[in-house]
Coordinates of C-alpha atoms in Angstrom, one line a residue:
M20 CA -35.3 81.8 -39.7
S21 CA -37.2 80.4 -36.9
H22 CA -36.6 77.2 -35.4
A23 CA -39.4 74.5 -35.8
V24 CA -38.1 72.3 -33.5
E25 CA -35.1 72.8 -30.7
I26 CA -33.6 69.8 -29.0
R27 CA -31.2 70.5 -26.2
D28 CA -29.2 67.9 -24.2
L29 CA -31.7 65.2 -24.6
H30 CA -31.2 61.8 -22.7
K31 CA -33.4 58.8 -22.6
S32 CA -32.7 56.0 -20.8
F33 CA -34.8 52.6 -20.3
G34 CA -33.7 51.0 -17.1
S35 CA -29.9 50.9 -17.3
L36 CA -30.0 51.2 -21.0
E37 CA -29.2 55.0 -22.1
V38 CA -30.5 55.3 -25.8
L39 CA -29.9 58.7 -26.4
K40 CA -26.8 60.5 -24.7
G41 CA -27.2 64.1 -24.5
I42 CA -28.5 65.2 -28.3
D43 CA -28.5 68.8 -29.6
F44 CA -30.2 69.7 -32.8
T45 CA -32.6 72.4 -34.6
V46 CA -35.0 71.8 -37.5
D47 CA -36.0 75.3 -38.9
E48 CA -39.1 76.1 -40.4
G49 CA -39.7 74.6 -43.8
Q50 CA -36.5 72.4 -43.5
V51 CA -36.4 68.7 -44.6
V52 CA -34.2 67.0 -42.0
C53 CA -33.0 63.4 -42.5
V54 CA -31.9 61.1 -39.7
I55 CA -29.8 58.2 -40.9
G56 CA -27.8 55.4 -38.8
P57 CA -27.6 51.8 -37.9
S58 CA -29.9 49.9 -36.2
G59 CA -29.9 50.9 -32.5
S60 CA -28.6 54.1 -33.0
G61 CA -31.4 55.9 -31.2
K62 CA -33.1 57.1 -34.4
S63 CA -36.6 56.2 -33.6
T64 CA -36.5 56.8 -29.7
L65 CA -35.4 60.5 -30.9
L66 CA -38.6 60.6 -33.0
R67 CA -40.6 59.5 -30.4
C68 CA -39.3 62.0 -27.9
V69 CA -40.2 65.0 -30.0
N70 CA -43.9 64.3 -29.7
L71 CA -43.5 62.7 -26.3
L72 CA -44.6 59.4 -27.2
E73 CA -41.6 59.0 -25.2
Q74 CA -40.8 61.0 -21.9
P75 CA -37.0 62.4 -22.4
T76 CA -35.1 61.4 -18.9
K77 CA -33.4 64.4 -19.3
G78 CA -33.3 67.7 -21.7
T79 CA -35.9 69.9 -23.4
V80 CA -38.0 69.4 -26.4
T81 CA -39.5 73.0 -27.7
V82 CA -41.9 72.7 -31.2
G83 CA -43.1 75.6 -32.4
G84 CA -42.1 78.1 -29.6
V85 CA -43.6 75.8 -27.4
E86 CA -41.7 73.5 -24.8
L87 CA -43.3 70.0 -24.8
T88 CA -41.1 69.0 -21.8
D89 CA -42.5 71.8 -19.5
P90 CA -44.7 69.8 -17.0
D91 CA -47.2 72.6 -17.2
V92 CA -47.7 72.4 -21.1
D93 CA -51.1 71.7 -22.6
L94 CA -49.6 68.5 -24.6
D95 CA -52.5 67.8 -26.5
A96 CA -53.0 70.9 -27.8
A97 CA -49.2 71.1 -28.6
R98 CA -49.3 67.5 -30.4
R99 CA -52.1 69.1 -33.0
R100 CA -49.2 71.1 -34.6
L101 CA -47.6 67.5 -35.2
G102 CA -48.2 64.9 -37.9
M103 CA -46.5 61.2 -37.4
V104 CA -46.4 58.3 -39.6
F105 CA -45.0 55.5 -38.3
Q106 CA -43.5 52.4 -40.1
S107 CA -46.6 50.2 -39.4
F108 CA -49.6 52.2 -41.0
N109 CA -52.0 51.9 -37.9
L110 CA -55.1 52.3 -39.8
F111 CA -58.6 51.1 -38.5
P112 CA -59.2 47.7 -40.0
H113 CA -63.3 48.4 -39.5
M114 CA -63.2 51.9 -41.1
T115 CA -63.1 52.7 -44.9
V116 CA -60.1 55.0 -46.0
L117 CA -62.4 58.1 -45.9
Q118 CA -63.7 57.2 -42.4
N119 CA -59.9 56.6 -41.4
V120 CA -59.0 60.1 -42.6
M121 CA -62.3 61.8 -41.1
I122 CA -62.1 60.4 -37.4
A123 CA -59.3 62.7 -35.8
Q124 CA -60.6 65.3 -37.5
R125 CA -64.0 65.1 -35.8
R126 CA -63.2 63.8 -32.5
V127 CA -59.8 66.0 -32.0
L128 CA -60.5 69.2 -34.2
R129 CA -64.6 69.2 -33.9
R130 CA -64.7 69.4 -37.6
G131 CA -68.0 69.2 -39.1
R132 CA -68.7 66.0 -40.9
A133 CA -69.1 68.1 -44.5
E134 CA -65.8 69.9 -43.6
A135 CA -63.9 67.0 -42.6
E136 CA -64.9 64.7 -45.7
R137 CA -64.0 67.8 -48.0
V138 CA -60.4 67.7 -45.8
A139 CA -59.9 64.2 -46.0
R140 CA -61.1 63.8 -49.9
G141 CA -58.5 67.1 -50.4
N142 CA -55.3 65.0 -49.0
L143 CA -56.4 61.6 -50.5
E144 CA -56.4 63.3 -53.7
K145 CA -52.9 64.9 -52.8
V146 CA -51.4 61.7 -52.1
G147 CA -52.9 59.7 -55.1
V148 CA -55.5 57.1 -53.4
A149 CA -58.7 59.3 -53.9
A150 CA -60.1 56.4 -55.7
K151 CA -59.8 54.1 -52.6
C152 CA -61.9 56.3 -50.4
D153 CA -64.8 53.5 -50.0
D154 CA -62.1 50.7 -49.5
F155 CA -61.0 49.1 -46.3
P156 CA -57.3 49.0 -45.4
A157 CA -57.3 44.9 -46.1
Q158 CA -58.1 45.7 -49.7
L159 CA -55.0 48.3 -50.3
S160 CA -51.4 47.4 -50.9
G161 CA -48.9 48.4 -48.2
G162 CA -47.8 51.5 -50.2
Q163 CA -51.5 52.9 -50.6
Q164 CA -51.9 52.2 -46.8
Q165 CA -48.9 54.3 -45.9
R166 CA -50.2 57.0 -48.4
V167 CA -53.5 57.0 -46.4
A168 CA -51.7 57.3 -43.0
I169 CA -49.9 60.3 -44.8
A170 CA -53.2 61.7 -45.6
R171 CA -54.9 61.4 -42.3
A172 CA -51.7 62.8 -40.7
L173 CA -52.0 66.1 -43.4
A174 CA -55.7 66.3 -42.4
M175 CA -55.0 67.5 -39.0
N176 CA -53.1 70.8 -40.5
P177 CA -49.6 69.8 -39.0
S178 CA -46.9 72.4 -39.0
L179 CA -44.2 69.9 -38.6
M180 CA -44.3 66.1 -40.1
L181 CA -42.5 63.1 -38.4
F182 CA -41.7 60.1 -40.5
D183 CA -40.7 57.0 -38.6
E184 CA -38.6 54.9 -41.3
P185 CA -41.9 55.2 -43.4
T186 CA -41.0 52.8 -46.0
S187 CA -39.5 50.1 -44.2
A188 CA -42.7 47.7 -44.1
L189 CA -43.1 48.2 -47.9
D190 CA -41.9 45.7 -50.9
P191 CA -39.2 47.6 -52.7
E192 CA -41.6 48.3 -55.7
L193 CA -43.9 50.3 -53.7
V194 CA -41.4 52.6 -51.9
G195 CA -41.1 54.9 -54.6
D196 CA -44.8 56.0 -54.4
V197 CA -44.5 56.8 -50.8
L198 CA -41.1 59.1 -51.5
A199 CA -42.9 60.9 -54.2
V200 CA -45.7 62.0 -52.0
M201 CA -42.8 63.0 -49.5
R202 CA -40.7 64.7 -52.2
A203 CA -44.4 66.6 -53.0
L204 CA -45.0 67.8 -49.3
A205 CA -41.2 68.7 -48.9
D206 CA -41.6 71.0 -52.4
D207 CA -44.5 72.5 -50.9
G208 CA -42.6 73.6 -48.1
M209 CA -43.7 71.2 -45.3
T210 CA -41.1 71.2 -42.2
M211 CA -40.2 67.3 -42.0
L212 CA -38.0 65.3 -40.0
V213 CA -37.6 61.8 -41.2
V214 CA -35.9 58.8 -40.1
T215 CA -34.8 56.9 -42.9
H216 CA -32.4 54.3 -44.6
E217 CA -33.5 55.5 -48.0
M218 CA -30.4 57.5 -48.8
G219 CA -31.4 58.5 -52.2
F220 CA -34.2 60.3 -50.5
A221 CA -31.8 61.9 -48.2
R222 CA -29.4 63.1 -50.8
E223 CA -32.0 64.5 -53.2
V224 CA -34.7 66.0 -50.6
A225 CA -32.9 66.5 -47.3
D226 CA -31.8 70.4 -46.5
R227 CA -29.5 68.6 -43.6
V228 CA -28.7 65.1 -42.7
V229 CA -28.1 64.1 -39.1
F230 CA -25.7 60.7 -38.5
M231 CA -26.5 59.0 -35.4
D232 CA -24.9 56.1 -33.8
G233 CA -24.7 54.9 -30.1
G234 CA -27.5 57.3 -28.8
V235 CA -25.1 60.6 -30.1
I236 CA -24.9 62.6 -33.0
V237 CA -21.6 61.7 -35.3
E238 CA -22.1 64.0 -37.9
E239 CA -24.3 66.4 -39.4
G240 CA -24.5 68.9 -42.4
P241 CA -25.8 69.1 -46.1
P242 CA -26.5 65.6 -47.8
D243 CA -23.8 66.3 -50.3
Q244 CA -21.1 66.3 -47.3
V245 CA -22.6 63.5 -45.1
I246 CA -23.5 61.3 -47.7
G247 CA -21.1 62.2 -50.2
R248 CA -18.0 63.1 -48.3
P249 CA -18.3 61.9 -44.8
Q250 CA -15.8 63.1 -42.3
H251 CA -16.2 60.6 -39.4
A252 CA -15.1 56.7 -39.7
R253 CA -18.4 55.7 -38.2
T254 CA -20.3 57.5 -40.9
R255 CA -18.0 56.3 -43.8
S256 CA -18.5 52.2 -42.5
F257 CA -22.2 52.6 -42.2
L258 CA -22.6 54.3 -45.6
S259 CA -20.4 51.7 -47.1
R260 CA -22.7 49.1 -45.8
V261 CA -25.9 50.9 -46.8
L262 CA -24.7 51.8 -50.3
D263 CA -22.7 48.8 -51.1
P264 CA -24.6 45.6 -49.3
G265 CA -22.0 43.3 -50.6
H266 CA -19.7 45.3 -48.9
I267 CA -18.1 43.0 -45.8
G268 CA -16.5 44.7 -42.7
E269 CA -16.7 45.5 -39.3
G270 CA -20.2 46.8 -38.4
V271 CA -21.2 50.2 -37.0
G272 CA -22.3 49.6 -33.6
G273 CA -21.5 46.5 -32.9
P274 CA -22.6 43.7 -30.3
G275 CA -24.4 45.4 -27.5
A276 CA -24.7 48.8 -29.0
P277 CA -28.1 50.4 -27.7
S278 CA -31.2 49.3 -29.4
D279 CA -34.3 51.0 -30.3
E280 CA -35.8 47.8 -29.3
A281 CA -35.7 48.6 -25.8
P282 CA -38.7 48.0 -24.2
G283 CA -41.1 51.0 -24.8
A284 CA -38.9 52.3 -27.7
T285 CA -40.5 49.7 -30.6
G286 CA -40.8 51.2 -33.9

């Protein structure tokens, strides 16, 4: 099985703040890997380094056999293989749902209008919002907007989907619809790297779970091991707080822990 993503000795600093401290891991073709951990652990920064929205300070990122950190790489061409879904939906408010899903196809892939519309409608059907084609984003719920964002990413025919806490901005009752779409993508064999706090999703859908804290990978393995029988005290402490919110104990990371909210690392 070939590696869809290969990360070696990845470091990222913002000034004197070192957010990633030597990350090594891989994602195989067709795998779903969920990255979990406390706020400020470096999860979102890691994801943004995978498609070079953040430039790593050191190390290499290879996606589909192409090293994105190579100074000579055609980054625009390499990024076309990647779909990314953010915490915020980032839809164009002045465009309809259909236009939002068509625009990148037209401008980046140079698809004709008829083909772009056919692909857009097909993907909107796949995520369950085909009836909203002529609506504007402001007319949609948060969950519907996020599903449109997923359809927009899928319309580019990516070989890898990156999700950065895609349900964190949603009201609780809307989370299930977005997770259902992601489950269906996983069932279809899409390679996915997901930063999430949805432990149920990670336990049910992930092939592997990576627990990060303080800019390093503390523990990784199958979900029944990492979530069900964690080996490290930091993992156990984090999960006790996430799975039992009423639990009071010493926080993971603690005061002064590096934050993903460093300049340039929002999201």
